[in-house]
Tab-separated table of C-alpha atoms in Angstrom:
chain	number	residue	atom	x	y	z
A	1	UNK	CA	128.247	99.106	65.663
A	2	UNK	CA	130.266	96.655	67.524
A	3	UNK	CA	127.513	96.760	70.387
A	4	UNK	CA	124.510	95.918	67.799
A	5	UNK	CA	126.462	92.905	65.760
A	6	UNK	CA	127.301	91.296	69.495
A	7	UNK	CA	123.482	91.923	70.865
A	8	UNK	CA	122.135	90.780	67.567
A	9	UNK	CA	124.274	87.461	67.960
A	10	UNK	CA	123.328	86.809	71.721
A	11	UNK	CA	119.797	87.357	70.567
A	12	UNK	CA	120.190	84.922	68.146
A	13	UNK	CA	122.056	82.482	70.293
A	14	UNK	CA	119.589	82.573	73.141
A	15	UNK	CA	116.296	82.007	70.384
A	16	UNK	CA	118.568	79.046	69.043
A	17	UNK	CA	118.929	77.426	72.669
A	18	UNK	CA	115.098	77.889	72.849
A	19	UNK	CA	114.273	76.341	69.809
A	20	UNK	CA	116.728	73.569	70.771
A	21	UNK	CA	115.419	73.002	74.557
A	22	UNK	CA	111.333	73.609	73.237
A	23	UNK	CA	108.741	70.900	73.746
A	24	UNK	CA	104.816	71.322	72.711
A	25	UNK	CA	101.802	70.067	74.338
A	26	UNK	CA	98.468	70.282	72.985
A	27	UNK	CA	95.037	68.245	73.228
A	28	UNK	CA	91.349	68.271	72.941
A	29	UNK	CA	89.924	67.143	76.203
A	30	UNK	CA	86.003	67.524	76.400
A	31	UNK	CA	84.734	69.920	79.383
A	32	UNK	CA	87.419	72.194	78.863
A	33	UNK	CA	85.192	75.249	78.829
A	34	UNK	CA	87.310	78.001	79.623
A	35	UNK	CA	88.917	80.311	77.463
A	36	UNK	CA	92.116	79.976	79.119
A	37	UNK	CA	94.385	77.594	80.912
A	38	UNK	CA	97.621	78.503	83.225
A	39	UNK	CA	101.027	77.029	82.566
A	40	UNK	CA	103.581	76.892	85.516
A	41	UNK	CA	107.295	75.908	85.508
A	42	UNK	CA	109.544	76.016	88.330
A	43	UNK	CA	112.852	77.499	87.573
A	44	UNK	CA	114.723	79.246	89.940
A	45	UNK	CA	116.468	81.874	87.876
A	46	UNK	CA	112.827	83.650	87.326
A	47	UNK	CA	111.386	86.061	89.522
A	48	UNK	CA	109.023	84.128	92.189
A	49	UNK	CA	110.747	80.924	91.399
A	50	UNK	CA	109.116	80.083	88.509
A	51	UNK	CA	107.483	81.237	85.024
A	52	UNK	CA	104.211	81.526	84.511
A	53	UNK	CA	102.138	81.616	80.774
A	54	UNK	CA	98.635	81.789	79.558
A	55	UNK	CA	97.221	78.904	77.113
A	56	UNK	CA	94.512	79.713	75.237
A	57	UNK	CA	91.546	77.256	74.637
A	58	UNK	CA	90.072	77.114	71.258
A	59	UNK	CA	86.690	74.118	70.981
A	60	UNK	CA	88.040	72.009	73.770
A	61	UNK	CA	91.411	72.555	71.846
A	62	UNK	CA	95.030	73.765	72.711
A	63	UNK	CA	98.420	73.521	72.061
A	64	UNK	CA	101.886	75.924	73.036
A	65	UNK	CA	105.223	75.572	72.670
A	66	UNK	CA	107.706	76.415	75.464
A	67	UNK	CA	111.456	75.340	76.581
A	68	UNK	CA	113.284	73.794	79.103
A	69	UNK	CA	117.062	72.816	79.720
A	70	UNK	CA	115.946	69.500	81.598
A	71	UNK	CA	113.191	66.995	81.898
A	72	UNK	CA	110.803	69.083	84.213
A	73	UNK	CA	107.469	68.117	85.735
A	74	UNK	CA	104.365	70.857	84.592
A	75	UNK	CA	101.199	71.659	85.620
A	76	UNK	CA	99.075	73.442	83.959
A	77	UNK	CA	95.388	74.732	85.477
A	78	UNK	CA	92.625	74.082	83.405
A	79	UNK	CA	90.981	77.099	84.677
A	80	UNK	CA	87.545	75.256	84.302
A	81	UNK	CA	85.146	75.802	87.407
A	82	UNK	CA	84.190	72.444	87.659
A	83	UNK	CA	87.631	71.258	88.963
A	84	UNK	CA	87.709	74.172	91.139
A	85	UNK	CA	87.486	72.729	95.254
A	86	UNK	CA	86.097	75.961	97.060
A	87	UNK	CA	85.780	76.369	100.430
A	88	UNK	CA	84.549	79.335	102.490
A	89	UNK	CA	88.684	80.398	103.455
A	90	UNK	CA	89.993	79.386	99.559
A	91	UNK	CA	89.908	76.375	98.077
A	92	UNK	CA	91.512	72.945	98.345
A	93	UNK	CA	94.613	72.330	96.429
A	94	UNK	CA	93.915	68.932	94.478
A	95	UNK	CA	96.650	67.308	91.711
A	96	UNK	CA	93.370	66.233	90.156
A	97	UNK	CA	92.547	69.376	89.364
A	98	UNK	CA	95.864	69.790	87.307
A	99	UNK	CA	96.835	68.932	83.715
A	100	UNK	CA	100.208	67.482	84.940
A	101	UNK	CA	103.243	66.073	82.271
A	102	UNK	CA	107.073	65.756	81.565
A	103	UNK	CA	108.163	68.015	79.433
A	104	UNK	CA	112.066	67.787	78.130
A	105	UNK	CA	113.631	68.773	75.298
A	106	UNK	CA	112.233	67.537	71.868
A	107	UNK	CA	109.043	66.407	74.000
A	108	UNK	CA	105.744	66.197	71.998
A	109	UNK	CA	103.092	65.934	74.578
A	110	UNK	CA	99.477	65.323	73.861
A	111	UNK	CA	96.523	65.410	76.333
A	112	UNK	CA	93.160	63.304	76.084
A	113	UNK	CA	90.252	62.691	78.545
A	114	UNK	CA	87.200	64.500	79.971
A	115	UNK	CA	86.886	66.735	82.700
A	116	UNK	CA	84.331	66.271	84.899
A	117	UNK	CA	84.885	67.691	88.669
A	118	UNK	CA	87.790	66.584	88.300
A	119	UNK	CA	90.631	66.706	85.313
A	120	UNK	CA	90.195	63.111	83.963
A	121	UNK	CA	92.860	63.596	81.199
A	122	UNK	CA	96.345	62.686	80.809
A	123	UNK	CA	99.127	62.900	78.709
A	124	UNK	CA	100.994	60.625	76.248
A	125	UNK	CA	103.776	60.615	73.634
A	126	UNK	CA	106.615	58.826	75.321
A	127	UNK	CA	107.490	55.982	77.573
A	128	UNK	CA	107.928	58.681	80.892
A	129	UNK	CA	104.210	60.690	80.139
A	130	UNK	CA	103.081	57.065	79.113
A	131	UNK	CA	104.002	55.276	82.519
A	132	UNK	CA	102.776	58.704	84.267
A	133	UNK	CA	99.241	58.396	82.796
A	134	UNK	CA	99.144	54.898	83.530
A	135	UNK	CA	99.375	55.882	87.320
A	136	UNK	CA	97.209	58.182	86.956
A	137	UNK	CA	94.299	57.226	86.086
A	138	UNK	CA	94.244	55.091	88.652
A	139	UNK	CA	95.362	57.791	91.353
A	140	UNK	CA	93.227	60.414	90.107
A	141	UNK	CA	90.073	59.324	90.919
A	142	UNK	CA	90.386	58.493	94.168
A	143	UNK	CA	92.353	61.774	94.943
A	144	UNK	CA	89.093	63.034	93.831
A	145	UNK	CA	86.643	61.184	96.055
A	146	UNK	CA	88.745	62.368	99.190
A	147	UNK	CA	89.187	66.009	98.330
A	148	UNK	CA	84.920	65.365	97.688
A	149	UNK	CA	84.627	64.209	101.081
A	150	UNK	CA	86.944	66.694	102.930
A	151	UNK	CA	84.671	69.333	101.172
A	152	UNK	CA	81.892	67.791	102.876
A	153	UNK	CA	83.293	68.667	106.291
A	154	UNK	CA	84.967	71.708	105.684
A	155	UNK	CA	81.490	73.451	104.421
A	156	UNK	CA	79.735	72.018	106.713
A	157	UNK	CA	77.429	69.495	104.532
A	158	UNK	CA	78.120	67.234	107.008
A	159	UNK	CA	77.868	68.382	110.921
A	160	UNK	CA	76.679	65.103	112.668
A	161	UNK	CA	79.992	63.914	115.041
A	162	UNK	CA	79.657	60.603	114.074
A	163	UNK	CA	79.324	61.236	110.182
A	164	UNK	CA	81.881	63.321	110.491
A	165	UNK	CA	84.198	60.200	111.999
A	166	UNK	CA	82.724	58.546	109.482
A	167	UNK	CA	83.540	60.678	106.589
A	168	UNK	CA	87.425	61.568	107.899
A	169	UNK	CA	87.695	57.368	108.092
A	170	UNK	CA	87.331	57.261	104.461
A	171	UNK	CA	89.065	59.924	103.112
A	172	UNK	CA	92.363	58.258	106.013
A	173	UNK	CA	91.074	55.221	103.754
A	174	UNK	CA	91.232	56.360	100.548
A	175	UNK	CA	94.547	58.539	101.244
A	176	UNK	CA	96.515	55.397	102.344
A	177	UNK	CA	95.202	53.513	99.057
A	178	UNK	CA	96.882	56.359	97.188
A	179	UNK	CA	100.085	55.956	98.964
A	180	UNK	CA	99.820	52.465	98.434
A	181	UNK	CA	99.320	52.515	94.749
A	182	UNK	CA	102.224	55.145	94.245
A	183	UNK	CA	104.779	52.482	96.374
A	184	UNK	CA	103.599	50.027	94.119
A	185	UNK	CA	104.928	51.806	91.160
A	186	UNK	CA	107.966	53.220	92.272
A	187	UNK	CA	108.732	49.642	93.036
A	188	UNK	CA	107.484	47.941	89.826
A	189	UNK	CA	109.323	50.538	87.677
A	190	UNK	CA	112.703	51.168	89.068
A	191	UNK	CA	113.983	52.787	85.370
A	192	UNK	CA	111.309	55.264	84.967
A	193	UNK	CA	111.747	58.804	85.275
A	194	UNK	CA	108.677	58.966	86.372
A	195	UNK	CA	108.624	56.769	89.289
A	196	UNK	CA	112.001	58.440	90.714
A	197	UNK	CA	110.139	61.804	90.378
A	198	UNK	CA	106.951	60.246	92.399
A	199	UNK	CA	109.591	59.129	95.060
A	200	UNK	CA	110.949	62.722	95.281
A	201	UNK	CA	107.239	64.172	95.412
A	202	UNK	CA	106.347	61.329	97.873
A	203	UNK	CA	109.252	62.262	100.244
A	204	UNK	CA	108.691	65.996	100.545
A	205	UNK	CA	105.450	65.472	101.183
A	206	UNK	CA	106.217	62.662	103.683
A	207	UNK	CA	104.397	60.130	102.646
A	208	UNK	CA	106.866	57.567	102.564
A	209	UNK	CA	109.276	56.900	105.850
A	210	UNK	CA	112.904	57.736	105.497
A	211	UNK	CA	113.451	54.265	105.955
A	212	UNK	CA	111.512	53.082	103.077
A	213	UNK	CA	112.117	55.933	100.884
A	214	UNK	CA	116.118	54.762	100.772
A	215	UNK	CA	115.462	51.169	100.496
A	216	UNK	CA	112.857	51.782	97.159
A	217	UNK	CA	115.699	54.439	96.265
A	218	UNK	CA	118.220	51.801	96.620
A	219	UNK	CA	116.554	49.562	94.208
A	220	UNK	CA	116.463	51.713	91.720
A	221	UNK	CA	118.141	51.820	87.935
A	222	UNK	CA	121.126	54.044	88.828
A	223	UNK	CA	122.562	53.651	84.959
A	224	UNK	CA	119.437	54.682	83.800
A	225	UNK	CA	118.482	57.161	86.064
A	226	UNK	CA	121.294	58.635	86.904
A	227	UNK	CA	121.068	61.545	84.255
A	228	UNK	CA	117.898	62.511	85.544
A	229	UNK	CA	117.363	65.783	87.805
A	230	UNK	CA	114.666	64.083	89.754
A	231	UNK	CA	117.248	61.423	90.658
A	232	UNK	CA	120.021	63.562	91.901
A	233	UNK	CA	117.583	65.473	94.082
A	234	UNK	CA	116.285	62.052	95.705
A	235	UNK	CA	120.472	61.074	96.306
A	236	UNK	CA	120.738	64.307	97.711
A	237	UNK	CA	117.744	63.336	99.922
A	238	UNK	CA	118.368	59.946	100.891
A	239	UNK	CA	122.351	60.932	101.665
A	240	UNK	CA	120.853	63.675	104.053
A	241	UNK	CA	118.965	60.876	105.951
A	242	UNK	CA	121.819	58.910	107.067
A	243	UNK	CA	124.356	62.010	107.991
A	244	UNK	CA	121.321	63.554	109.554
A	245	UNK	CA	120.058	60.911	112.261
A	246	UNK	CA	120.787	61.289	115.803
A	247	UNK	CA	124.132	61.831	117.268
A	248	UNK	CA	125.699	62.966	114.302
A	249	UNK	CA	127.799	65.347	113.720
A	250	UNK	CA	125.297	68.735	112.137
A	251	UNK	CA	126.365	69.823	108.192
A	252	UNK	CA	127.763	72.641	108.104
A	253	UNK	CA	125.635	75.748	107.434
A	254	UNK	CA	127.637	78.946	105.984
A	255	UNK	CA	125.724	81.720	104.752
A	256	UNK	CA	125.551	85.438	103.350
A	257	UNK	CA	121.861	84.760	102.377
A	258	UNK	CA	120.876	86.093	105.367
A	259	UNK	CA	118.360	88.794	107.088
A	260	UNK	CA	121.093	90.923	107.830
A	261	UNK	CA	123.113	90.927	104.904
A	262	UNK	CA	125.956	89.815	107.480
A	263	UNK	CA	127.621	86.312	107.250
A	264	UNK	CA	126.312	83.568	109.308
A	265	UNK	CA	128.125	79.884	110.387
A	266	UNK	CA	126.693	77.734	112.259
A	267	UNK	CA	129.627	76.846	114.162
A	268	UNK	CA	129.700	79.930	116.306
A	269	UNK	CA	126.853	78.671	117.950
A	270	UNK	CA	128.843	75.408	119.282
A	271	UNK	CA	128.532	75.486	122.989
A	272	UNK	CA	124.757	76.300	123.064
A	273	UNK	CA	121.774	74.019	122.409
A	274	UNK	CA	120.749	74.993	118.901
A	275	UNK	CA	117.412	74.672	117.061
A	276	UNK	CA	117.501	74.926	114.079
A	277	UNK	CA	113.833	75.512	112.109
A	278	UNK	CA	113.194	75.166	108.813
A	279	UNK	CA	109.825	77.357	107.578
A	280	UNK	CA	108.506	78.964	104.980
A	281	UNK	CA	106.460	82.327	104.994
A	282	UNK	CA	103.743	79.932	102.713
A	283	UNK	CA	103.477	77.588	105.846
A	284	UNK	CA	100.530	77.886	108.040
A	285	UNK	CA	101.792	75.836	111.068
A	286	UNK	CA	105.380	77.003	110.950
A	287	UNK	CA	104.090	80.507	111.746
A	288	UNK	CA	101.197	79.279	114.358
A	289	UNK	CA	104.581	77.547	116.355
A	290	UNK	CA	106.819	80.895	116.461
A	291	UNK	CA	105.181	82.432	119.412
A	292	UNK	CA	106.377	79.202	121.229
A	293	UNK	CA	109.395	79.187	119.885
A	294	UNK	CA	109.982	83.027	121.108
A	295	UNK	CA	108.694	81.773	124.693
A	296	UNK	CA	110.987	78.624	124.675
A	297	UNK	CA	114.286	81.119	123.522
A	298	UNK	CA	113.332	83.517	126.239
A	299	UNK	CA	112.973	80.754	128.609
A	300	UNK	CA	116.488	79.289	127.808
A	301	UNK	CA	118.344	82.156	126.703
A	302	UNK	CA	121.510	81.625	128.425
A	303	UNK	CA	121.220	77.984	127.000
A	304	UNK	CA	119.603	77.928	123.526
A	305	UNK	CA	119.672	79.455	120.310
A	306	UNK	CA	117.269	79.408	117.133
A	307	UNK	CA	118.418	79.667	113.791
A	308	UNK	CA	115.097	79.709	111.225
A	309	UNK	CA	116.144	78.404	107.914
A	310	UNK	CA	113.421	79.425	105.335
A	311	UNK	CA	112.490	77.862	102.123
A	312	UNK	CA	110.819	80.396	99.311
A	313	UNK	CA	109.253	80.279	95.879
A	314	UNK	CA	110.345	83.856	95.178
A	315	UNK	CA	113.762	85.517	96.094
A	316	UNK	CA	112.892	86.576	99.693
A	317	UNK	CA	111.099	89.756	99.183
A	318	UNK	CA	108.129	88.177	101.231
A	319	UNK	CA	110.378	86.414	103.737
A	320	UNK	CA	111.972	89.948	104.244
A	321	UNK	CA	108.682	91.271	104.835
A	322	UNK	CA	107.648	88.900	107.368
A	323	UNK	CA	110.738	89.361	109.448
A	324	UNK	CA	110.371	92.847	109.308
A	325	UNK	CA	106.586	93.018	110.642
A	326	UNK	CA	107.653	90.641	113.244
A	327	UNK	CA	110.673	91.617	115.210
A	328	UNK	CA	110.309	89.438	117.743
A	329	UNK	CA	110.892	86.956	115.824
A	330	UNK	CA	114.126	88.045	114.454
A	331	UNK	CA	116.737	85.342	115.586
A	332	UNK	CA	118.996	84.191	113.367
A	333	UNK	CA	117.667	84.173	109.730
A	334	UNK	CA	118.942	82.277	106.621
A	335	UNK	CA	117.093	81.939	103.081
A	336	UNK	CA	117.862	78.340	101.595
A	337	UNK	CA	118.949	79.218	97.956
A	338	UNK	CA	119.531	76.636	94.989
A	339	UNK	CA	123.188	76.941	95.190
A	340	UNK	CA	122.968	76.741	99.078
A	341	UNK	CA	119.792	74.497	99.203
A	342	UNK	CA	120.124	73.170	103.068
A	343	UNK	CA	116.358	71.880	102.993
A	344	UNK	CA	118.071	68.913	100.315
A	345	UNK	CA	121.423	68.953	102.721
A	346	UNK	CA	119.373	68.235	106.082
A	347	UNK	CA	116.994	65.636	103.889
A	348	UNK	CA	113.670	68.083	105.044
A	349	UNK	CA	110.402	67.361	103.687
A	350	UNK	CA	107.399	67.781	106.043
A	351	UNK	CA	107.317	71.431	106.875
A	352	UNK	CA	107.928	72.938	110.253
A	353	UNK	CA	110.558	70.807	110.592
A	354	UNK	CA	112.559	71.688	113.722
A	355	UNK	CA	116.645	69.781	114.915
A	356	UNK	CA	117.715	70.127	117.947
A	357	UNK	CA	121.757	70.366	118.089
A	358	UNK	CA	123.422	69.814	121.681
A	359	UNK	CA	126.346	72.142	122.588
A	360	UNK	CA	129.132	70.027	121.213
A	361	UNK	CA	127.584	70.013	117.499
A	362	UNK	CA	125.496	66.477	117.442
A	363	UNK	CA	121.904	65.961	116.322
A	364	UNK	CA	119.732	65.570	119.622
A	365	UNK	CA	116.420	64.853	117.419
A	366	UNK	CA	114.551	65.874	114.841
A	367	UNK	CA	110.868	66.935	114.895
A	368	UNK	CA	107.930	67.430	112.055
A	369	UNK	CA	105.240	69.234	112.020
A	370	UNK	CA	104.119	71.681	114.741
A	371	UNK	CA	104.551	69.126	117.599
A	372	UNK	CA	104.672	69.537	121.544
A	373	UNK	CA	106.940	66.892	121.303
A	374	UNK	CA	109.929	69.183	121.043
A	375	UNK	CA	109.216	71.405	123.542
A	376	UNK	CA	109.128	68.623	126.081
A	377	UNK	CA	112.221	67.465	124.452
A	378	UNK	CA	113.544	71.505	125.575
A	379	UNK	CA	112.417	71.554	129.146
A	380	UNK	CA	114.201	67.715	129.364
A	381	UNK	CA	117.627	69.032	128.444
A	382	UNK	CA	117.684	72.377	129.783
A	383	UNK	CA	115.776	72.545	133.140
């Protein structure tokens, strides 16, 4: 009996919390045809990183209720073909093809808009989702035109060289207006929550330099701010850029989230060059590079060592798989966790990215993006 009265209480507790930590979102946006729309929230305690829920679409018409412990950035799919930018191989992911809000505790959330080929809606109900739509509606639109135009080339509409030249001009063009406009914003709104979360998105996807991304991170409302996740995670970021520029001394890496199950520090690598790669499973060009970076270990293996550090959505199972298919690829392995999250401690965005360490422990360089660059930095140091 004692079991059932302290289950019945923790069930209680828990729906308590939930009702506590909800927020609801609803609209009527016109276009959305589809009889259902998918929810996504990244949280790393569920399985695959995040949870996932169905919305169901009643006249153009929705609404759900969910929870969160924190102010969290959603997406939600709105499942409608129109949006939907298919290719021959998949399709093109686009953010204008997303339903995309804060949701926090207490949040009321409401959508309005069209969607056309693209989701022309966005969200109000406070000053964060207010600012965000703002941005928005500006961004959208243009994200639109380029993913239209990269479309173009990738199913072949357009074949002639010089349209092609042509075509990839605009959509550089339209790209760096985007950038542009989101800089613009993070600088004229250094309290908003949702200009610090547009610098964190910015960074990991590298669209802002290092250098600028700690100067507009500098200028920002700290008092304010400073109780939002998305702010933390940018510190983190910024603080990794300046302990992780050349000839300094490499964090620390100490780790039993490993391939082997066995404990792995970086430090008994000192007296070898060291590269140390971080990759995902999800990431096309950090695969393509591997069979160079097997060639460059068995060039220099008296010299060199590599140590792949992997970021994943889920809790490894497909990183485990990989590394099993591919033994020869089975150097040392460690799975970046949210209590040991070394893609925030080594300030990583762009993905391959690849450091170089020199035998005594010091950052040689660091490289992004699958880049012959490094290798050439290799053969320098240890021919």
């Amino acid at each position: 009996m004692k079991n059932f009265f302290a289950a019945f209480f923790l069930l209680i507790g828990q729906f308590s919390l939930a009702q506590t930590n909800s927020f609801t979102v609803s609209g009527k946006i016109k276009g959305l045809d589809s009889k259902k729309m998918y929810l996504s929230i990244r949280d790393e305690s569920a399985k695959g990183g995040s949870r996932r829920d169905s919305i169901m679409i009643v006249d153009e018409s929705f609404t759900y209720t969910g929870f969160v412990n924190e102010m969290t950035m959603i997406s939600i799919s709105p499942g409608v073909e129109a949006v939907m930018k298919r290719t021959g191989r998949g399709y093109f992911p686009a953010k204008s093809s997303l339903l995309q809000f804060f949701a926090f505790p207490g949040a009321n959330v409401k959508f309005s808009g069209k969607i056309t080929d693209f989701v022309d809606a966005y969200p109000s109900g406070d000053k964060t989702n207010n600012e965000f739509a703002k941005l928005n509606k500006t961004v959208y639109p243009l994200l639109n035109k380029s993913v239209n135009l990269s479309l173009k080339v990738a199913n072949k509409i357009v074949t002639d060289s010089l349209m092609i030249k042509s075509v990839n001009d605009s959509i550089k063009m339209l790209d760096e207006k985007v950038v542009s406009i989101k800089e613009t914003f993070v600088k004229s709104n250094t309290s908003s929550a949702a200009a610090i979360w547009l610098l964190s998105d910015m960074m990991i996807r590298s669209q802002v330099s290092n250098e600028l991304a700690a100067e507009l991170f500098n200028k920002m409302n700290k008092e304010k701010l400073v109780a939002v996740p998305f702010y933390t995670e940018v510190a983190k970021r910024v603080d990794a850029i300046s302990v992780t520029g050349a000839g300094k001394p490499v964090p620390d890496i100490s780790s039993l989230n490993t391939y082997d199950g066995k404990k792995f520090e970086l430090a008994s690598l000192k007296g070898k060059y060291i590269v140390i790669d971080f990759w995902g499973t999800w990431c096309g060009p950090c695969i393509a590079g591997m069979p160079a970076m097997k060639e460059y270990l068995d060039k220099y293996k008296s010299k060199m060592e590599i140590v792949g550090v992997a970021q994943e959505s889920d809790n490894g199972e497909r990183w485990k798989k990989f590394l099993n298919d591919k033994p020869d690829y089975q150097w040392h392995h460690v799975l970046s966790r949210k209590d040991e999250d070394y893609i925030l401690k080594f300030g990583v965005a762009g993905f391959p990215t690849k450091i170089i360490i020199d035998p005594e422990g010091k950052i040689v360089g660091r490289f992004v993006g699958e880049d012959d660059a490094i290798y050439k930095k290799l053969d320098e140091i240890l021919k």
